[in-house]
PDB file of C-alpha atoms in Angstrom:
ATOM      1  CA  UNK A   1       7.714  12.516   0.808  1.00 71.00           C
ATOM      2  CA  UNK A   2       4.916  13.468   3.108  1.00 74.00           C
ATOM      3  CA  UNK A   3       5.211  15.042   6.808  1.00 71.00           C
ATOM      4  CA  UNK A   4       2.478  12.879   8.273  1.00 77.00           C
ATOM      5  CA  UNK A   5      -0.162  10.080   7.360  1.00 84.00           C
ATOM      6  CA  UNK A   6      -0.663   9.575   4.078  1.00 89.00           C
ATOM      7  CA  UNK A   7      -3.535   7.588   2.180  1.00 90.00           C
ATOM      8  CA  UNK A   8      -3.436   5.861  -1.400  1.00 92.00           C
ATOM      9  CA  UNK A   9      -5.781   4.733  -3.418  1.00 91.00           C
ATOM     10  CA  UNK A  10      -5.737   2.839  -7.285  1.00 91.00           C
ATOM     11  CA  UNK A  11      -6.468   5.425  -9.522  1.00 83.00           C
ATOM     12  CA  UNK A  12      -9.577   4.849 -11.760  1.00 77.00           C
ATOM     13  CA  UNK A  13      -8.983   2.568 -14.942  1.00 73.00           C
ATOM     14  CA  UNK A  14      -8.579   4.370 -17.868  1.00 75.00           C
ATOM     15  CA  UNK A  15      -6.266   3.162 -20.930  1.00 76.00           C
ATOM     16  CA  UNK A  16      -3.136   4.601 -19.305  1.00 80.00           C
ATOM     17  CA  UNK A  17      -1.524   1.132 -20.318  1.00 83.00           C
ATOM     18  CA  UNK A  18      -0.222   1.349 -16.797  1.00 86.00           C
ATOM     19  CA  UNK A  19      -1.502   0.996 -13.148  1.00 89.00           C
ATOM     20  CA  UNK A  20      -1.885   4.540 -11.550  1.00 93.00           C
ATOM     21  CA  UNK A  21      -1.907   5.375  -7.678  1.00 93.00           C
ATOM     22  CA  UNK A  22      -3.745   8.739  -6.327  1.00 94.00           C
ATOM     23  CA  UNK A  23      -2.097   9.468  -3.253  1.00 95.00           C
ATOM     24  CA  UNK A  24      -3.337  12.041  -0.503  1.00 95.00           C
ATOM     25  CA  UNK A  25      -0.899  13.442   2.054  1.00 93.00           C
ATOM     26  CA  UNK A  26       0.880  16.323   3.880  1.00 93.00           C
ATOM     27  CA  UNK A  27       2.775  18.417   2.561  1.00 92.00           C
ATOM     28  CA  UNK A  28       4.100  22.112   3.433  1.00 89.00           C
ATOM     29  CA  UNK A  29       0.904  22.020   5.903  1.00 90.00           C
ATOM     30  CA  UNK A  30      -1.343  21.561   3.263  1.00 93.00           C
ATOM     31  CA  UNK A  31      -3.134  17.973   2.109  1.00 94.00           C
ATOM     32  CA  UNK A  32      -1.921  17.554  -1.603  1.00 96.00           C
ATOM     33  CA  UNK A  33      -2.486  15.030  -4.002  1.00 96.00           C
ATOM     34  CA  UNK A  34       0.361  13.017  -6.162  1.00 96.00           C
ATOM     35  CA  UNK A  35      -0.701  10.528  -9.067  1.00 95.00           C
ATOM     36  CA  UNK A  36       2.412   7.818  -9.745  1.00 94.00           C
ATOM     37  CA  UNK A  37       2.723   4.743 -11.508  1.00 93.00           C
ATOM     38  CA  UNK A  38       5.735   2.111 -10.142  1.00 90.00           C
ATOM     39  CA  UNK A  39       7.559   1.359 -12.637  1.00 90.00           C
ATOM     40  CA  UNK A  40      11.013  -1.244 -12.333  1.00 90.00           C
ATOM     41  CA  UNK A  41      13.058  -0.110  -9.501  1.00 93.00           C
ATOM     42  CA  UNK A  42      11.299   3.565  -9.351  1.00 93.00           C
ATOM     43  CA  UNK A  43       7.814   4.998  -9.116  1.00 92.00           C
ATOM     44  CA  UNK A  44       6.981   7.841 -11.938  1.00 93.00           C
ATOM     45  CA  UNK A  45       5.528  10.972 -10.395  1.00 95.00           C
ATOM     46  CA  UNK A  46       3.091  11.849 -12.883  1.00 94.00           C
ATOM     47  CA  UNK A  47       1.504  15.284 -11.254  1.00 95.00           C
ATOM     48  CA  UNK A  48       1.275  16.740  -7.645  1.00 96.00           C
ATOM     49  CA  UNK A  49      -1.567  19.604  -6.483  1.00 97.00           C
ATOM     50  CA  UNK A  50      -2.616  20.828  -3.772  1.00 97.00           C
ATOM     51  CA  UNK A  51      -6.168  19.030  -2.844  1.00 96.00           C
ATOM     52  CA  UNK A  52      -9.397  20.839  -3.173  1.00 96.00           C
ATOM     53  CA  UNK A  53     -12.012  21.693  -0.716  1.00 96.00           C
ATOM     54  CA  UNK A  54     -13.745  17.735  -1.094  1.00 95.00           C
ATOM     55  CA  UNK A  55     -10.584  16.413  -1.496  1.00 95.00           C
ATOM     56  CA  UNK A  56      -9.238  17.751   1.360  1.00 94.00           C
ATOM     57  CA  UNK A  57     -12.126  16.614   3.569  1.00 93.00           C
ATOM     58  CA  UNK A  58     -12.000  13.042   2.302  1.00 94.00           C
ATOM     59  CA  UNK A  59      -8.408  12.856   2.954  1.00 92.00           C
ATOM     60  CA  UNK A  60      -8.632  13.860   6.989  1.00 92.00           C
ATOM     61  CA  UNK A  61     -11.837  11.640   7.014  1.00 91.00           C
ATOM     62  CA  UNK A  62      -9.889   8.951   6.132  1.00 90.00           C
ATOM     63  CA  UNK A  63      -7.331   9.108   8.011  1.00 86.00           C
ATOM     64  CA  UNK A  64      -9.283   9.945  11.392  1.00 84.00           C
ATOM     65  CA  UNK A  65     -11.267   6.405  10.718  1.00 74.00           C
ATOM     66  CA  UNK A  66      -7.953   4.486   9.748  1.00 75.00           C
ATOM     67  CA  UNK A  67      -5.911   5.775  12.975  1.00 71.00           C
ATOM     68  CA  UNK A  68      -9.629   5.058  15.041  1.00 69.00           C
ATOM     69  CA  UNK A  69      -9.009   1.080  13.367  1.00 69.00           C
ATOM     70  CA  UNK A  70      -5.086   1.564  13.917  1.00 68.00           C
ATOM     71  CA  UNK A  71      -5.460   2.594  17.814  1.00 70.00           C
ATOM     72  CA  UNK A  72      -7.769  -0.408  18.442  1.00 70.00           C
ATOM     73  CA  UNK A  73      -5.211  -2.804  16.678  1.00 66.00           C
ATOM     74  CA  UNK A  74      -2.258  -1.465  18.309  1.00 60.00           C
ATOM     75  CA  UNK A  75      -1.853  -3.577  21.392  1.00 58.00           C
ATOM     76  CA  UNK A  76      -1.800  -6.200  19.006  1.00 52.00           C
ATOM     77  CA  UNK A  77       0.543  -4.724  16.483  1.00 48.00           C
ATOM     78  CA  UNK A  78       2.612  -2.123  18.616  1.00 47.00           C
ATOM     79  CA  UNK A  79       5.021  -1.700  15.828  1.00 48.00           C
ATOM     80  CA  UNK A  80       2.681  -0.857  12.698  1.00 46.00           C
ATOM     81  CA  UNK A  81       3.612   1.963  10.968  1.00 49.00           C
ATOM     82  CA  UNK A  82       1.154   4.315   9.688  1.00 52.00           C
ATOM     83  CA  UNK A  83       0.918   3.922   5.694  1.00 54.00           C
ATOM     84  CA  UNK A  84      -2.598   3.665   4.647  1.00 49.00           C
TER      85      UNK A  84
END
């Protein structure tokens, strides 16, 4: 779905009756933001926009510390993938 790095996080409980994922990532060169829910055999898009200002800021923060942690683990794990 996404061109690059992507980050998710558990959505904040609310009483969705369902777990919820906020998901940051690439898209169309700009950082947007999908909320989902797996569900059996398929994950539920719920919504997709693009990020805002702070959201897009968090997002390349995030990533730039997670690949900083991924390069230093690399000679140890040479064939991690990059899901966050």
């Amino acid at each position: 779905m996404f061109e690059s790095d992507y980050l998710e996080i558990k959505d904040a409980p609310e009483d969705y009756g369902e777990d919820r994922f906020k998901v940051y990532g690439i898209a169309d060169f700009e950082v947007v933001i999908v909320i989902h829910t797996p569900r059996p055999e398929v994950i539920r898009i719920i919504s997709m926009r693009k990020a805002d200002r702070d959201e897009t800021n968090f997002y390349y923060e995030q990533i730039s510390y997670q690949n900083q942690i991924a390069d230093r683990l690399e000679p140890h794990f040479s064939d991690a993938g990059r899901g966050y």
